[in-house]
Amino acid sequence: MSDNGTLKASIKAAASRASIVPRRRLPDYAVDGLLPQIAVSPANAEETAAVLSAAASCEAAVIPWGGGTAMATGGIPRRYDVALDVTRLNRVVEHVAEDLTVVVQAGARLQELQEHLAHRGQYLPLDSPLPERATIGGILASNAGGPWRHAHGWPRDWLLGMRVALPDGNVIKSGGRVVKNVAGYDMGKLFTGSFGTLGVIVEAAFKVMPLPPARATAVAFFKSSGVAVRAAMALHARNLRVESLDLLSADAANAVLVDHAKGNLWCLLAAIAGNRGAVERTLREMAAICTGEGAAMASLAPEQAETVWQRVRGLGLQTPDRDALTLRAFLLPSKVAPFLESAESTARARDLPLQIDARPALGAVYCRTAGGERVTVLVRELRELAGSLGGGLVVEACATSLKSQIDVWGGSRPDAVLMTRVKGALDARRTMSPGRFVGGL
Ligand SMILES: Cc1cc2nc3c(=O)[nH]c(=O)nc-3n(C[C@H](O)[C@H](O)[C@H](O)COP(=O)(O)OP(=O)(O)OC[C@H]3O[C@@H](n4cnc5c(N)ncnc54)[C@H](O)[C@@H]3O)c2cc1C
């Protein structure tokens, strides 16, 4: 690794003066307590690639930054020299409303993009906590899915194409701007979910959707998680206009519903979208299913509903109370009910709080707890539980002190050799976010 002076000189030679972030702001780019030597905010894709190439030639380590809302996700970096902030790449490059496609730079905030698309009655069906901060590049790099994933799938499902700056100084293009695009390896999907370990996403093309004419949110309160999951799966099987379907434990429900909190009951929250008739029919059928299972129903006014869903999206995010931890279990939908039952009793036995946000139809269960070192035992037990049910578990966000005691990604994977080869092919010098990803990649 070149000395700091050489590194800074090389980066400054590769980037314009305006792109160098003032030194006093370096603490804003801390990752697990580590600070970079220099932070750069490039103005375009070519400058981004030049900075990566300069860093690589100095054997330096670069971590890309979007809105920083998910920087607590991932292993502790093995090295960290350059923070590469993509937020100046924030333009909507092209929006062809007739074709339902949009091309946007990776530093654009999700909220800004949605506001732009809404002018033409359209939206990108991706939802994220803190949309005013989360960037398109960060959402793609973490392939993160919010409650809308129930109906709309992952970010990679809406991706048409992508441009990526690589540590060898090239900017590559994958896919296209139209729905039917070129044959070949879908490289865009490779970079999605790669957590900044292969290159820097600088631009992406997406399919978009017309905004639904009507939306509503219904709430059902259940005495037990098992009955709630049964009702959720019955509703899902009806194939109605359900956009999000989250099952919250009592603690989580009390945190997001506030005025509507119902003490010690599980809460099934459904967002419904479509034309007015379809929304009303879905509300009727949901009420019939849930009251048939003994649930009490409630509905939220539109403005209350948006606040509640934003709180649900933010449930897992890392907050200042340093000993909190968020994990995500992935299971077959049929295993969600047994997992919920055991997870609650396991946490109770360890005298630890547990906020749960489950998406039964997707087999995804987010659990949030706090309690310092004691939670490492709970993580091991819940990981064994998920494993015994044929699933797995990753730690989405936790304090650095806990990361040294837990493998956040859950140990080795059958495709580790292939992943190491891909990493080697695209980033031979380990420039991109070394140590942050699966298997310490
Ligand atoms: C507990 C938890 C729950 C979450 N829940 C949801 C959710 O419900 N819905 C949802 O959509 N998201 C969720 N997220 C993810 C997150 O909040 C955002 O979706 C998104 O990842 C944040 O974007 P950002 O710009 O803030 O990314 P950042 O926090 O800046 O970066 C996230 C990761 O992507 C890398 N990265 C950032 N920009 C780029 C780029 N241009 N090229 C390559 N790599 C890049 C970073 O190095 C980092 O590893 C969750 C995250 C956590 C930790």
PDB file of N, CA and C in Angstrom, residues 1-2 7 10 49-62 78-81 166-170 196-199 420-435 440-441:
ATOM      1  N   MET A   1       0.878  -1.201   0.000  1.00  0.00           N
ATOM      2  CA  MET A   1       0.000   0.000   0.000  1.00  0.00           C
ATOM      3  C   MET A   1       0.902   1.233   0.000  1.00  0.00           C
ATOM      4  N   SER A   2       0.625   2.140  -0.928  1.00  0.00           N
ATOM      5  CA  SER A   2       1.430   3.373  -0.993  1.00  0.00           C
ATOM      6  C   SER A   2       1.219   4.170   0.284  1.00  0.00           C
ATOM      7  N   LEU A   7      -1.037   8.330  -1.923  1.00  0.00           N
ATOM      8  CA  LEU A   7      -2.450   8.019  -2.211  1.00  0.00           C
ATOM      9  C   LEU A   7      -3.231   9.298  -2.461  1.00  0.00           C
ATOM     10  N   SER A  10      -2.383  10.916  -5.703  1.00  0.00           N
ATOM     11  CA  SER A  10      -2.936  10.189  -6.867  1.00  0.00           C
ATOM     12  C   SER A  10      -4.434  10.451  -7.011  1.00  0.00           C
ATOM     13  N   ALA A  49     -14.473   6.339 -12.228  1.00  0.00           N
ATOM     14  CA  ALA A  49     -13.570   5.251 -12.649  1.00  0.00           C
ATOM     15  C   ALA A  49     -12.109   5.661 -12.487  1.00  0.00           C
ATOM     16  N   ALA A  50     -11.803   6.927 -12.762  1.00  0.00           N
ATOM     17  CA  ALA A  50     -10.416   7.397 -12.628  1.00  0.00           C
ATOM     18  C   ALA A  50      -9.976   7.341 -11.166  1.00  0.00           C
ATOM     19  N   VAL A  51     -10.868   7.705 -10.252  1.00  0.00           N
ATOM     20  CA  VAL A  51     -10.542   7.655  -8.812  1.00  0.00           C
ATOM     21  C   VAL A  51     -10.332   6.204  -8.381  1.00  0.00           C
ATOM     22  N   LEU A  52     -11.181   5.299  -8.864  1.00  0.00           N
ATOM     23  CA  LEU A  52     -11.032   3.885  -8.506  1.00  0.00           C
ATOM     24  C   LEU A  52      -9.693   3.351  -9.018  1.00  0.00           C
ATOM     25  N   SER A  53      -9.353   3.719 -10.244  1.00  0.00           N
ATOM     26  CA  SER A  53      -8.101   3.237 -10.840  1.00  0.00           C
ATOM     27  C   SER A  53      -6.891   3.779 -10.067  1.00  0.00           C
ATOM     28  N   ALA A  54      -6.968   5.053  -9.660  1.00  0.00           N
ATOM     29  CA  ALA A  54      -5.865   5.650  -8.882  1.00  0.00           C
ATOM     30  C   ALA A  54      -5.729   4.935  -7.543  1.00  0.00           C
ATOM     31  N   ALA A  55      -6.854   4.655  -6.908  1.00  0.00           N
ATOM     32  CA  ALA A  55      -6.827   3.962  -5.610  1.00  0.00           C
ATOM     33  C   ALA A  55      -6.246   2.562  -5.779  1.00  0.00           C
ATOM     34  N   ALA A  56      -6.667   1.879  -6.854  1.00  0.00           N
ATOM     35  CA  ALA A  56      -6.184   0.511  -7.085  1.00  0.00           C
ATOM     36  C   ALA A  56      -4.673   0.514  -7.299  1.00  0.00           C
ATOM     37  N   SER A  57      -4.184   1.499  -8.040  1.00  0.00           N
ATOM     38  CA  SER A  57      -2.732   1.540  -8.323  1.00  0.00           C
ATOM     39  C   SER A  57      -1.944   1.804  -7.041  1.00  0.00           C
ATOM     40  N   CYS A  58      -2.591   2.359  -6.034  1.00  0.00           N
ATOM     41  CA  CYS A  58      -1.934   2.568  -4.735  1.00  0.00           C
ATOM     42  C   CYS A  58      -2.254   1.440  -3.760  1.00  0.00           C
ATOM     43  N   GLU A  59      -2.883   0.358  -4.260  1.00  0.00           N
ATOM     44  CA  GLU A  59      -3.300  -0.757  -3.395  1.00  0.00           C
ATOM     45  C   GLU A  59      -4.170  -0.253  -2.240  1.00  0.00           C
ATOM     46  N   ALA A  60      -4.950   0.786  -2.490  1.00  0.00           N
ATOM     47  CA  ALA A  60      -5.808   1.353  -1.434  1.00  0.00           C
ATOM     48  C   ALA A  60      -7.184   0.695  -1.464  1.00  0.00           C
ATOM     49  N   ALA A  61      -7.955   0.859  -0.379  1.00  0.00           N
ATOM     50  CA  ALA A  61      -9.297   0.263  -0.275  1.00  0.00           C
ATOM     51  C   ALA A  61     -10.351   1.358  -0.326  1.00  0.00           C
ATOM     52  N   VAL A  62     -11.371   1.138  -1.175  1.00  0.00           N
ATOM     53  CA  VAL A  62     -12.426   2.129  -1.403  1.00  0.00           C
ATOM     54  C   VAL A  62     -13.766   1.577  -0.929  1.00  0.00           C
ATOM     55  N   ARG A  78     -11.570  -4.771   6.218  1.00  0.00           N
ATOM     56  CA  ARG A  78     -10.194  -5.143   6.540  1.00  0.00           C
ATOM     57  C   ARG A  78      -9.289  -3.922   6.346  1.00  0.00           C
ATOM     58  N   ARG A  79      -9.616  -3.102   5.342  1.00  0.00           N
ATOM     59  CA  ARG A  79      -8.867  -1.855   5.087  1.00  0.00           C
ATOM     60  C   ARG A  79      -9.887  -0.802   4.623  1.00  0.00           C
ATOM     61  N   TYR A  80      -9.558   0.461   4.848  1.00  0.00           N
ATOM     62  CA  TYR A  80     -10.463   1.515   4.397  1.00  0.00           C
ATOM     63  C   TYR A  80      -9.677   2.803   4.222  1.00  0.00           C
ATOM     64  N   ASP A  81      -9.459   3.216   2.982  1.00  0.00           N
ATOM     65  CA  ASP A  81      -8.626   4.398   2.710  1.00  0.00           C
ATOM     66  C   ASP A  81      -9.399   5.518   2.017  1.00  0.00           C
ATOM     67  N   LEU A 166     -15.392   0.457 -12.699  1.00  0.00           N
ATOM     68  CA  LEU A 166     -14.613  -0.643 -12.132  1.00  0.00           C
ATOM     69  C   LEU A 166     -13.240  -0.166 -11.667  1.00  0.00           C
ATOM     70  N   PRO A 167     -12.623  -0.901 -10.728  1.00  0.00           N
ATOM     71  CA  PRO A 167     -11.296  -0.482 -10.230  1.00  0.00           C
ATOM     72  C   PRO A 167     -10.198  -0.530 -11.300  1.00  0.00           C
ATOM     73  N   ASP A 168     -10.479  -1.117 -12.466  1.00  0.00           N
ATOM     74  CA  ASP A 168      -9.458  -1.074 -13.532  1.00  0.00           C
ATOM     75  C   ASP A 168      -9.590   0.198 -14.364  1.00  0.00           C
ATOM     76  N   GLY A 169     -10.496   1.094 -13.941  1.00  0.00           N
ATOM     77  CA  GLY A 169     -10.629   2.397 -14.597  1.00  0.00           C
ATOM     78  C   GLY A 169     -11.655   2.411 -15.721  1.00  0.00           C
ATOM     79  N   ASN A 170     -12.262   1.268 -15.999  1.00  0.00           N
ATOM     80  CA  ASN A 170     -13.282   1.229 -17.050  1.00  0.00           C
ATOM     81  C   ASN A 170     -14.680   1.487 -16.498  1.00  0.00           C
ATOM     82  N   GLY A 196     -21.140  -3.033  -2.904  1.00  0.00           N
ATOM     83  CA  GLY A 196     -19.976  -2.194  -3.207  1.00  0.00           C
ATOM     84  C   GLY A 196     -18.668  -2.973  -3.215  1.00  0.00           C
ATOM     85  N   THR A 197     -18.736  -4.289  -3.436  1.00  0.00           N
ATOM     86  CA  THR A 197     -17.504  -5.098  -3.406  1.00  0.00           C
ATOM     87  C   THR A 197     -16.980  -5.455  -4.799  1.00  0.00           C
ATOM     88  N   LEU A 198     -17.664  -5.019  -5.862  1.00  0.00           N
ATOM     89  CA  LEU A 198     -17.204  -5.343  -7.222  1.00  0.00           C
ATOM     90  C   LEU A 198     -16.941  -4.098  -8.062  1.00  0.00           C
ATOM     91  N   GLY A 199     -17.634  -3.015  -7.760  1.00  0.00           N
ATOM     92  CA  GLY A 199     -17.485  -1.775  -8.536  1.00  0.00           C
ATOM     93  C   GLY A 199     -18.474  -0.747  -8.013  1.00  0.00           C
ATOM     94  N   THR A 420     -15.489 -16.059  -5.101  1.00  0.00           N
ATOM     95  CA  THR A 420     -14.095 -15.595  -4.987  1.00  0.00           C
ATOM     96  C   THR A 420     -13.491 -15.404  -6.374  1.00  0.00           C
ATOM     97  N   ARG A 421     -13.867 -16.287  -7.314  1.00  0.00           N
ATOM     98  CA  ARG A 421     -13.341 -16.143  -8.685  1.00  0.00           C
ATOM     99  C   ARG A 421     -13.899 -14.875  -9.353  1.00  0.00           C
ATOM    100  N   VAL A 422     -15.174 -14.650  -9.173  1.00  0.00           N
ATOM    101  CA  VAL A 422     -15.788 -13.443  -9.766  1.00  0.00           C
ATOM    102  C   VAL A 422     -15.126 -12.193  -9.176  1.00  0.00           C
ATOM    103  N   LYS A 423     -14.949 -12.203  -7.844  1.00  0.00           N
ATOM    104  CA  LYS A 423     -14.281 -11.070  -7.185  1.00  0.00           C
ATOM    105  C   LYS A 423     -12.889 -10.885  -7.772  1.00  0.00           C
ATOM    106  N   GLY A 424     -12.173 -11.994  -7.925  1.00  0.00           N
ATOM    107  CA  GLY A 424     -10.803 -11.927  -8.458  1.00  0.00           C
ATOM    108  C   GLY A 424     -10.773 -11.373  -9.874  1.00  0.00           C
ATOM    109  N   ALA A 425     -11.791 -11.734 -10.671  1.00  0.00           N
ATOM    110  CA  ALA A 425     -11.831 -11.294 -12.075  1.00  0.00           C
ATOM    111  C   ALA A 425     -12.121  -9.793 -12.185  1.00  0.00           C
ATOM    112  N   LEU A 426     -12.985  -9.284 -11.325  1.00  0.00           N
ATOM    113  CA  LEU A 426     -13.388  -7.866 -11.433  1.00  0.00           C
ATOM    114  C   LEU A 426     -12.575  -6.958 -10.517  1.00  0.00           C
ATOM    115  N   ASP A 427     -11.968  -7.518  -9.485  1.00  0.00           N
ATOM    116  CA  ASP A 427     -11.263  -6.673  -8.500  1.00  0.00           C
ATOM    117  C   ASP A 427     -10.063  -7.420  -7.934  1.00  0.00           C
ATOM    118  N   ALA A 428      -9.072  -7.682  -8.820  1.00  0.00           N
ATOM    119  CA  ALA A 428      -7.919  -8.522  -8.446  1.00  0.00           C
ATOM    120  C   ALA A 428      -7.153  -7.947  -7.254  1.00  0.00           C
ATOM    121  N   ARG A 429      -7.096  -6.618  -7.118  1.00  0.00           N
ATOM    122  CA  ARG A 429      -6.310  -6.016  -6.034  1.00  0.00           C
ATOM    123  C   ARG A 429      -7.119  -5.800  -4.767  1.00  0.00           C
ATOM    124  N   ARG A 430      -8.379  -6.320  -4.742  1.00  0.00           N
ATOM    125  CA  ARG A 430      -9.213  -6.178  -3.541  1.00  0.00           C
ATOM    126  C   ARG A 430      -9.345  -4.703  -3.151  1.00  0.00           C
ATOM    127  N   THR A 431      -9.659  -3.877  -4.158  1.00  0.00           N
ATOM    128  CA  THR A 431      -9.834  -2.434  -3.903  1.00  0.00           C
ATOM    129  C   THR A 431     -11.190  -2.146  -3.265  1.00  0.00           C
ATOM    130  N   MET A 432     -12.231  -2.901  -3.705  1.00  0.00           N
ATOM    131  CA  MET A 432     -13.615  -2.586  -3.352  1.00  0.00           C
ATOM    132  C   MET A 432     -14.058  -3.203  -2.020  1.00  0.00           C
ATOM    133  N   SER A 433     -14.216  -2.373  -1.017  1.00  0.00           N
ATOM    134  CA  SER A 433     -14.838  -2.756   0.265  1.00  0.00           C
ATOM    135  C   SER A 433     -14.321  -4.076   0.817  1.00  0.00           C
ATOM    136  N   PRO A 434     -12.979  -4.258   0.943  1.00  0.00           N
ATOM    137  CA  PRO A 434     -12.438  -5.548   1.393  1.00  0.00           C
ATOM    138  C   PRO A 434     -12.921  -5.944   2.795  1.00  0.00           C
ATOM    139  N   GLY A 435     -13.448  -7.154   2.919  1.00  0.00           N
ATOM    140  CA  GLY A 435     -13.840  -7.702   4.215  1.00  0.00           C
ATOM    141  C   GLY A 435     -15.299  -7.482   4.567  1.00  0.00           C
ATOM    142  N   GLY A 440     -15.869 -12.907   3.945  1.00  0.00           N
ATOM    143  CA  GLY A 440     -14.778 -11.931   4.116  1.00  0.00           C
ATOM    144  C   GLY A 440     -14.315 -11.308   2.810  1.00  0.00           C
ATOM    145  N   LEU A 441     -15.102 -11.500   1.714  1.00  0.00           N
ATOM    146  CA  LEU A 441     -14.713 -10.917   0.427  1.00  0.00           C
ATOM    147  C   LEU A 441     -14.726  -9.395   0.482  1.00  0.00           C
TER     148      LEU A 441
END
